[in-house]
Coordinates of C-alpha atoms in Angstrom, one line a residue:
Chain C
M261 CA 99.4 98.0 48.2
P262 CA 98.1 101.4 47.2
L263 CA 95.2 103.4 48.6
S264 CA 91.8 102.3 47.4
T265 CA 91.0 105.8 46.2
R266 CA 92.6 108.6 44.2
H267 CA 91.2 111.4 46.4
L268 CA 90.9 111.9 50.1
L269 CA 87.3 113.3 50.3
G270 CA 86.3 111.9 53.6
I271 CA 86.9 109.0 56.0
K272 CA 83.6 107.6 54.7
H273 CA 85.3 106.9 51.4
L274 CA 88.3 105.0 53.0
R275 CA 88.7 101.4 54.1
P276 CA 90.4 100.3 57.3
E277 CA 93.4 99.1 55.2
D278 CA 93.8 102.6 53.9
L279 CA 94.0 104.0 57.4
H280 CA 96.7 101.5 58.4
L281 CA 98.7 102.2 55.2
I282 CA 98.5 105.9 55.9
F283 CA 99.7 105.4 59.6
E284 CA 102.6 103.1 58.6
T285 CA 103.7 105.6 56.0
A286 CA 103.3 108.5 58.5
D287 CA 105.6 106.6 60.9
N288 CA 108.4 107.0 58.4
F289 CA 107.6 110.6 57.7
K290 CA 107.6 111.4 61.4
D291 CA 111.1 109.9 61.6
I292 CA 112.1 112.2 58.7
I293 CA 110.7 115.4 60.1
N294 CA 112.8 114.9 63.2
R295 CA 116.0 114.7 61.3
P296 CA 118.3 117.7 60.8
I297 CA 117.4 117.7 57.1
K298 CA 113.6 117.4 57.1
K299 CA 113.1 117.2 53.4
V300 CA 112.8 114.4 50.9
P301 CA 112.5 114.7 47.1
S302 CA 109.5 112.4 46.6
L303 CA 107.1 114.9 45.1
R304 CA 109.7 116.9 43.2
D305 CA 107.7 116.9 40.0
V306 CA 104.3 117.5 41.6
T307 CA 102.5 120.9 41.9
I308 CA 99.9 121.3 44.6
A309 CA 97.3 124.1 44.9
N310 CA 96.1 124.9 48.4
L311 CA 92.6 126.4 47.9
F312 CA 91.2 127.8 51.1
F313 CA 87.7 129.2 50.7
E314 CA 87.5 129.4 54.5
S315 CA 90.0 130.7 57.0
S316 CA 92.5 128.4 58.6
T317 CA 95.9 128.7 60.3
R318 CA 96.9 125.3 61.5
T319 CA 95.6 123.2 58.7
R320 CA 97.0 125.5 56.0
I321 CA 100.4 125.7 57.5
S322 CA 100.5 122.0 58.3
F323 CA 99.6 121.2 54.7
E324 CA 102.1 123.6 53.3
L325 CA 104.9 122.3 55.4
A326 CA 104.0 118.8 54.5
E327 CA 104.0 119.7 50.8
R328 CA 107.3 121.6 51.0
R329 CA 109.0 118.8 53.0
L330 CA 108.0 116.4 50.1
S331 CA 109.6 118.9 47.7
A332 CA 106.4 119.7 45.9
D333 CA 105.8 123.0 44.2
V334 CA 103.1 124.9 46.1
V335 CA 100.6 127.6 45.1
N336 CA 98.4 129.1 47.8
F337 CA 95.0 130.7 47.3
A338 CA 92.7 132.3 49.8
A339 CA 89.1 133.2 48.9
S340 CA 89.4 136.7 50.2
G341 CA 90.8 139.0 47.6
S342 CA 90.2 136.5 44.8
S343 CA 87.8 136.3 41.8
V344 CA 85.4 134.3 44.0
S345 CA 84.2 137.7 45.4
K346 CA 83.6 138.7 41.8
G347 CA 81.1 135.9 41.3
E348 CA 83.2 133.1 39.7
T349 CA 81.9 129.6 40.3
L350 CA 84.0 127.0 42.2
L351 CA 84.4 124.9 39.1
D352 CA 85.6 127.8 37.0
T353 CA 88.1 128.9 39.7
V354 CA 89.5 125.5 40.0
N355 CA 89.6 124.8 36.3
N356 CA 91.5 128.0 35.7
I357 CA 94.0 127.0 38.3
L358 CA 94.3 123.5 36.9
A359 CA 94.9 125.0 33.4
M360 CA 98.2 126.1 34.9
K361 CA 99.2 122.4 35.3
V362 CA 98.4 121.6 38.9
D363 CA 98.5 118.0 39.9
M364 CA 96.8 118.0 43.3
V365 CA 94.3 120.2 45.0
V366 CA 94.0 120.6 48.8
M367 CA 90.7 122.4 49.4
R368 CA 88.8 123.8 52.4
H369 CA 85.3 125.0 51.6
P370 CA 82.4 126.2 53.7
L371 CA 79.9 124.0 51.8
P372 CA 79.6 120.3 52.6
G373 CA 80.3 118.1 49.6
A374 CA 82.3 120.7 47.7
P375 CA 85.3 118.3 47.3
V376 CA 83.1 115.5 46.2
F377 CA 81.6 117.7 43.5
L378 CA 85.0 118.8 42.4
S379 CA 86.3 115.2 42.2
K380 CA 83.6 114.4 39.7
H381 CA 84.6 117.2 37.4
I382 CA 88.4 117.5 37.4
R383 CA 91.3 115.1 37.0
A384 CA 93.6 116.3 39.8
N385 CA 93.9 114.4 43.1
I386 CA 91.7 116.1 45.7
V387 CA 92.4 116.3 49.4
N388 CA 89.6 117.6 51.6
A389 CA 90.9 120.0 54.2
G390 CA 87.5 120.5 55.7
D391 CA 84.1 121.0 54.0
G392 CA 81.7 122.9 56.1
T393 CA 80.1 120.8 58.9
H394 CA 80.7 117.6 56.9
E395 CA 84.2 116.0 57.1
H396 CA 87.8 116.9 58.0
P397 CA 89.6 113.6 57.2
T398 CA 93.2 114.6 57.8
Q399 CA 92.3 115.9 61.3
A400 CA 90.7 112.5 62.1
L401 CA 93.7 110.7 60.7
L402 CA 96.1 112.7 62.8
D403 CA 93.9 112.3 65.9
C404 CA 93.8 108.5 65.4
F405 CA 97.6 108.5 64.6
S406 CA 98.2 110.3 67.9
L407 CA 96.0 107.9 69.9
R408 CA 97.7 104.9 68.2
E409 CA 101.1 106.4 69.3
K410 CA 99.8 106.7 72.8
F411 CA 97.9 103.4 73.2
G412 CA 99.7 101.2 70.6
S413 CA 96.4 100.2 68.9
L414 CA 93.0 101.7 68.9
E415 CA 91.2 98.4 69.4
G416 CA 88.9 98.8 72.4
V417 CA 90.2 102.2 73.3
K418 CA 87.4 104.4 74.7
V419 CA 87.3 107.9 73.1
A420 CA 85.0 110.7 74.1
I421 CA 84.3 113.6 71.8
V422 CA 83.0 116.5 73.8
G423 CA 81.3 119.7 72.7
D424 CA 79.6 121.1 69.6
I425 CA 79.0 117.8 67.7
T426 CA 76.4 119.2 65.4
H427 CA 78.6 121.8 63.8
S428 CA 81.8 119.8 63.9
R429 CA 83.4 118.2 60.9
V430 CA 86.1 116.9 63.2
A431 CA 83.5 115.0 65.2
L432 CA 82.0 113.2 62.1
S433 CA 85.4 112.3 60.6
N434 CA 86.6 111.1 64.0
I435 CA 83.6 108.9 64.7
L436 CA 83.9 107.2 61.4
A437 CA 87.7 106.7 61.7
L438 CA 87.6 105.5 65.3
N439 CA 84.9 103.0 64.6
M440 CA 86.8 101.7 61.6
L441 CA 89.8 101.2 63.8
G442 CA 87.9 99.3 66.5
A443 CA 87.7 102.1 69.2
K444 CA 84.6 102.8 71.2
V445 CA 83.2 106.3 70.7
R446 CA 80.9 108.4 72.9
V447 CA 79.8 112.0 72.2
C448 CA 79.0 114.3 74.9
G449 CA 77.6 117.8 75.0
P450 CA 74.4 119.8 75.4
P451 CA 71.4 118.1 73.9
T452 CA 70.9 120.9 71.4
L453 CA 74.4 120.3 70.0
I454 CA 74.1 116.6 69.6
P455 CA 72.6 115.5 66.3
R456 CA 69.5 113.4 66.8
H457 CA 70.5 110.3 64.9
I458 CA 74.2 110.3 65.8
A459 CA 73.8 106.8 67.4
S460 CA 73.3 105.3 63.9
L461 CA 76.9 106.2 63.2
G462 CA 78.0 103.9 66.1
A463 CA 78.5 106.6 68.8
E464 CA 77.0 106.5 72.3
V465 CA 75.5 109.7 73.6
S466 CA 75.8 111.2 77.0
F467 CA 74.8 114.6 78.3
D468 CA 76.9 114.3 81.5
L469 CA 80.6 115.3 81.2
R470 CA 81.8 113.7 84.5
E471 CA 80.2 110.4 83.7
T472 CA 81.7 110.5 80.2
L473 CA 85.2 111.3 81.5
E474 CA 85.0 108.5 84.0
W475 CA 84.2 106.1 81.1
C476 CA 86.8 107.2 78.5
D477 CA 90.6 106.7 78.0
A478 CA 90.9 109.8 75.9
A479 CA 88.8 113.0 75.6
N480 CA 88.8 115.1 72.4
M481 CA 87.5 118.5 73.5
L482 CA 85.9 120.4 70.7
R483 CA 85.5 124.2 70.3
I484 CA 82.1 125.8 70.2
Q485 CA 81.7 126.8 66.6
L486 CA 79.9 130.1 67.1
E487 CA 80.5 131.1 63.5
R488 CA 78.4 128.2 62.3
Q489 CA 75.6 128.7 64.8
D490 CA 72.7 130.5 63.3
I491 CA 70.6 130.5 66.5
K492 CA 71.4 130.2 70.2
Y493 CA 71.9 126.6 71.2
F494 CA 72.6 127.3 74.9
P495 CA 71.9 130.2 77.2
S496 CA 75.5 131.5 77.6
L497 CA 79.1 130.5 77.1
R498 CA 79.5 130.7 80.9
E499 CA 76.8 128.2 81.5
Y500 CA 78.3 125.9 78.8
T501 CA 81.7 126.1 80.5
M502 CA 80.2 125.3 83.9
R503 CA 78.5 122.1 82.5
Y504 CA 80.8 121.0 79.7
G505 CA 84.2 122.8 80.3
L506 CA 87.1 120.7 81.6
D507 CA 89.2 122.3 84.3
L508 CA 92.0 120.9 86.5
P509 CA 89.9 120.1 89.6
L510 CA 87.6 117.9 87.5
L511 CA 90.6 116.3 85.7
N512 CA 92.4 115.6 89.0
S513 CA 89.3 114.2 90.6
L514 CA 89.4 111.3 88.1
D515 CA 91.3 108.3 89.3
K516 CA 93.2 107.8 86.1
K517 CA 95.5 109.7 83.7
L518 CA 93.1 110.7 81.0
V519 CA 94.6 111.7 77.6
I520 CA 93.4 115.2 76.6
M521 CA 93.1 116.1 72.9
H522 CA 92.0 119.2 71.1
P523 CA 91.9 119.9 67.3
G524 CA 92.5 123.6 67.8
P525 CA 91.9 126.5 67.8
I526 CA 91.5 126.4 71.6
N527 CA 89.1 128.8 73.3
R528 CA 91.0 128.8 76.6
G529 CA 88.7 129.0 79.5
V530 CA 85.7 127.8 77.5
E531 CA 85.9 124.1 76.6
I532 CA 89.2 123.6 78.5
T533 CA 91.2 125.8 80.9
S534 CA 94.8 126.7 80.3
E535 CA 96.0 124.4 83.1
V536 CA 94.4 121.4 81.3
A537 CA 95.6 122.4 77.9
D538 CA 99.2 122.8 79.1
S539 CA 99.1 119.8 81.4
E540 CA 101.2 116.6 81.0
Q541 CA 98.1 114.7 80.1
S542 CA 97.5 116.9 77.0
I543 CA 98.8 115.6 73.7
I544 CA 97.6 118.7 71.8
L545 CA 101.0 119.7 70.5
D546 CA 101.8 116.1 69.6
Q547 CA 98.6 116.2 67.5
V548 CA 100.0 119.2 65.6
E549 CA 103.4 117.6 65.0
N550 CA 101.8 114.4 63.9
G551 CA 99.6 116.4 61.5
V552 CA 102.5 117.2 59.3
A553 CA 103.7 113.6 59.1
V554 CA 100.1 112.3 58.4
R555 CA 99.6 114.9 55.7
M556 CA 102.9 114.0 54.1
A557 CA 101.8 110.4 54.1
V558 CA 98.4 111.2 52.5
L559 CA 100.0 113.4 49.8
Y560 CA 102.7 110.9 49.1
L561 CA 100.3 108.0 48.8
L562 CA 97.8 110.0 46.6
A563 CA 100.5 111.3 44.3
G564 CA 101.5 107.7 43.5
T565 CA 98.0 106.9 42.3
Chain Y
M1351 CA 102.9 77.1 36.2
E1352 CA 105.8 76.0 34.1
Q1353 CA 109.1 76.2 35.8
Q1354 CA 111.1 79.1 34.4
P1355 CA 114.7 78.5 33.4
R1356 CA 116.8 79.8 36.2
L1357 CA 120.6 79.9 36.7
D1358 CA 122.1 79.7 40.1
L1359 CA 124.8 82.4 40.3
F1360 CA 126.3 81.2 43.6
P1361 CA 126.0 77.4 43.7
A1362 CA 127.1 75.3 46.6
G1363 CA 128.0 77.7 49.3
K1364 CA 129.8 80.0 47.0
L1365 CA 128.0 83.0 48.5
T1366 CA 130.0 82.8 51.7
L1367 CA 133.3 82.5 49.8
T1368 CA 132.4 85.5 47.7
L1369 CA 131.4 87.6 50.8
Q1370 CA 134.7 86.6 52.4
R1371 CA 136.6 87.7 49.3
L1372 CA 134.8 91.0 49.3
C1373 CA 135.7 91.6 53.0
H1374 CA 139.4 90.8 52.3
E1375 CA 139.3 93.4 49.5
L1376 CA 137.8 95.9 51.9
A1377 CA 140.4 95.1 54.5
E1378 CA 143.1 95.7 52.0
N1379 CA 141.8 99.2 51.3
Y1380 CA 140.5 100.2 54.7
G1381 CA 143.2 98.8 57.0
D1382 CA 141.9 99.0 60.5
F1383 CA 138.6 100.6 59.3
Q1384 CA 139.2 103.8 61.2
D1385 CA 136.5 106.4 60.5
T1386 CA 134.6 103.9 58.4
V1387 CA 130.9 103.0 58.5
I1388 CA 128.9 100.5 56.5
I1389 CA 125.4 101.3 55.2
G1390 CA 123.1 98.8 53.7
A1391 CA 120.3 99.7 51.4
Q1392 CA 116.9 98.4 52.5
P1393 CA 115.9 95.6 52.4
R1394 CA 118.5 93.1 51.2
G1395 CA 121.5 95.4 51.3
V1396 CA 121.0 95.6 55.1
F1397 CA 121.3 91.8 55.4
L1398 CA 124.4 91.7 53.3
A1399 CA 125.9 94.7 55.3
R1400 CA 125.3 92.8 58.5
R1401 CA 127.1 89.7 57.3
I1402 CA 130.0 91.8 55.9
G1403 CA 130.3 93.5 59.3
L1404 CA 130.6 90.1 61.1
I1405 CA 133.2 88.7 58.6
I1406 CA 135.3 91.9 58.9
K1407 CA 135.2 91.5 62.6
E1408 CA 136.8 88.1 62.2
I1409 CA 139.5 89.4 59.7
V1410 CA 140.2 92.6 61.6
P1411 CA 139.2 92.1 65.3
T1412 CA 140.0 95.7 66.2
A1413 CA 137.6 97.0 63.6
D1414 CA 134.7 99.1 65.0
L1415 CA 132.3 99.3 62.1
P1416 CA 129.0 101.0 62.8
L1417 CA 126.1 99.6 60.7
G1418 CA 123.4 101.8 59.2
E1419 CA 120.2 100.9 57.4
L1420 CA 119.1 103.2 54.6
D1421 CA 115.7 103.3 53.0
V1422 CA 115.5 105.1 49.7
T1423 CA 111.8 104.9 49.0
F1424 CA 111.1 108.7 49.4
Y1425 CA 114.2 109.6 47.3
R1426 CA 113.3 107.6 44.2
D1427 CA 112.6 109.5 41.0
D1428 CA 109.8 107.3 39.8
L1429 CA 106.9 107.8 42.2
R1430 CA 104.5 109.0 39.5
R1431 CA 105.7 106.3 37.1
H1432 CA 104.8 103.4 39.3
A1433 CA 101.5 101.7 39.3
A1434 CA 101.5 101.9 43.1
P1435 CA 103.6 103.8 45.6
L1436 CA 106.3 101.6 47.1
Q1437 CA 106.1 100.6 50.8
P1438 CA 108.8 102.3 52.7
N1439 CA 111.2 100.6 55.1
Q1440 CA 112.9 102.0 58.1
T1441 CA 116.0 104.2 58.0
R1442 CA 118.3 103.7 61.0
I1443 CA 121.5 105.6 61.0
N1444 CA 122.5 106.3 64.6
F1445 CA 125.9 107.8 64.0
Q1446 CA 127.4 110.7 62.3
I1447 CA 128.4 110.1 58.7
E1448 CA 130.0 113.6 58.4
D1449 CA 133.6 113.1 57.3
K1450 CA 133.4 109.3 57.5
R1451 CA 134.4 106.7 54.8
V1452 CA 131.2 105.0 53.8
I1453 CA 130.8 101.6 52.4
L1454 CA 127.4 101.4 50.7
V1455 CA 126.1 97.9 50.3
D1456 CA 123.3 96.7 47.9
D1457 CA 122.3 93.4 46.5
V1458 CA 121.9 94.1 42.8
L1459 CA 123.2 97.0 40.7
Y1460 CA 121.3 97.4 37.4
T1461 CA 120.3 100.9 36.1
G1462 CA 122.0 102.7 39.0
R1463 CA 118.9 104.6 39.9
S1464 CA 118.5 103.0 43.3
V1465 CA 122.1 103.9 44.1
R1466 CA 121.5 107.5 43.0
S1467 CA 118.6 107.6 45.4
A1468 CA 120.7 106.1 48.1
L1469 CA 123.4 108.7 47.7
D1470 CA 120.7 111.4 47.9
A1471 CA 119.2 109.9 51.0
M1472 CA 122.6 109.5 52.6
L1473 CA 123.6 113.1 52.0
A1474 CA 120.6 114.2 54.0
F1475 CA 122.6 112.9 57.0
G1476 CA 125.8 114.8 56.3
R1477 CA 128.8 114.9 54.0
P1478 CA 130.9 111.7 54.0
R1479 CA 134.6 111.9 53.2
S1480 CA 134.1 109.2 50.6
V1481 CA 131.6 106.7 49.4
E1482 CA 132.3 103.3 47.9
L1483 CA 129.8 100.9 46.5
L1484 CA 129.7 97.2 47.2
V1485 CA 127.2 95.0 45.3
L1486 CA 126.7 91.3 45.3
V1487 CA 125.5 91.2 41.6
D1488 CA 126.5 93.7 39.0
R1489 CA 124.3 93.5 35.9
R1490 CA 126.4 95.2 33.4
H1491 CA 125.6 97.1 30.2
K1492 CA 122.3 98.5 31.4
R1493 CA 123.4 101.5 33.4
E1494 CA 121.3 104.6 33.0
L1495 CA 123.6 106.7 35.2
P1496 CA 127.4 106.9 35.5
I1497 CA 127.6 104.8 38.7
E1498 CA 130.2 102.1 39.1
P1499 CA 130.7 99.7 42.0
G1500 CA 134.1 99.4 43.7
Y1501 CA 133.5 95.9 45.0
V1502 CA 131.6 93.3 43.0
G1503 CA 130.5 89.8 44.1
I1504 CA 129.8 88.6 40.6
A1505 CA 129.4 90.5 37.3
V1506 CA 126.8 89.1 34.9
D1507 CA 125.8 90.1 31.4
T1508 CA 122.0 90.1 31.2
I1509 CA 119.3 91.1 28.8
E1510 CA 116.3 93.2 29.7
T1511 CA 113.8 90.3 30.0
Q1512 CA 116.0 88.6 32.6
R1513 CA 115.7 89.2 36.3
V1514 CA 118.0 88.6 39.2
L1515 CA 116.3 87.1 42.3
V1516 CA 118.2 87.3 45.6
E1517 CA 116.9 85.0 48.3
L1518 CA 118.8 85.4 51.5
K1519 CA 118.4 83.3 54.6
E1520 CA 117.4 86.5 56.5
S1521 CA 114.2 86.8 54.4
G1522 CA 113.3 83.2 54.5
G1523 CA 115.3 82.1 51.4
N1524 CA 118.1 79.6 51.0
D1525 CA 121.1 81.9 50.3
E1526 CA 120.5 81.6 46.6
V1527 CA 120.8 84.1 43.7
F1528 CA 119.0 83.2 40.5
L1529 CA 119.1 84.6 37.0
I1530 CA 115.6 84.1 35.6
D1531 CA 114.2 84.4 32.1
R1532 CA 111.0 86.3 32.1
T1533 CA 109.3 85.2 28.9

């Protein structure tokens, strides 16, 4: 059974069956990337353009490794130093790249909806690698894949998403994916950083970190996205850390082994301390490893459509 | 639906006899099966490889024949030519194939493309000393690549519209192999 879509624009556009298919395929790829020879020839005749109109380290490297381990040809593009700064439109930039016979586009863009817009105008398969404050579907997929690895199934698992929910595309994609897989979701953060109608997406809201951590099985600690905040949403980072930062004493005071996640990049000492990030309960580096396997699965499945 | 004309290629328990014959042929060539491994191509080649391993154990009790399972899905050359991507199976090769004599087992040999993919997939695990191919059914005259089996259960001449259906007990079948006309 194939995916129900030709593009990965957002979790919103997927069905639960798609998620399960991606996870099952990623299981196989995880096996492959742990072999001595980590490469398979599946996408030997496919060319993929990575268009990053916004900075990224992890996601770009993860996508590029996934592409190369599938034997695809890869071209990279970063907005700085390109014709974008000369005033070219998105559609023109992409059409010029596609004229050089590119089959798939992986795009990160600061504007929400940019990948949807593109999918209406070009033929190539599009993978959204983050569009502004909207969605980051592969991050949600790898988060859920990592939780599935930890808990077996996400059915009934309680997941808290803590931090800057308003400006987080990771939060939105995660809420949608977790709900689709039967997990229970709660968001937690300062009232100014929680969107007002978030409950309509099926997420509970809490402003109390301790209460939230006592409730959940896993906590996804988000970064404060200062670069997207046009006004001050809280008095100071120090105050944020005191009320919503996770440190070892707080973690140890819980009477359970909470699973700690972080989509990266970490601001050590702000949302979580180093001791927590590097603790045994943290699966942050598993998330990164799984990211490559999940992205291989997505690219493989989309290339076949 | 109208019953399609089908020809049973291994009537009345002949499948067991054929597998035993193949195992005797292997024993002739491999002696005590020193440095030999058997790898089945997913899914049905694995079932056959398992049975072959058991029969060889009866013929040569000292034989120690590790069994591997190989999935070739990601090594196929026709991903973009299929309507939908194929569902992968597991690959399980928990031993070194470096410098080993490999017996590769598959159910049906037709164009040779699956075997080409299997060779590719296998080489990702190391460099075997030799590879020989064992197939239950060899559909002759339609090879698209220069690949020939060393051990053949039955060779049949088929036309393109025909199909070979292998239904083994392991996958809920009745140990039957049919040649079917697709009209």
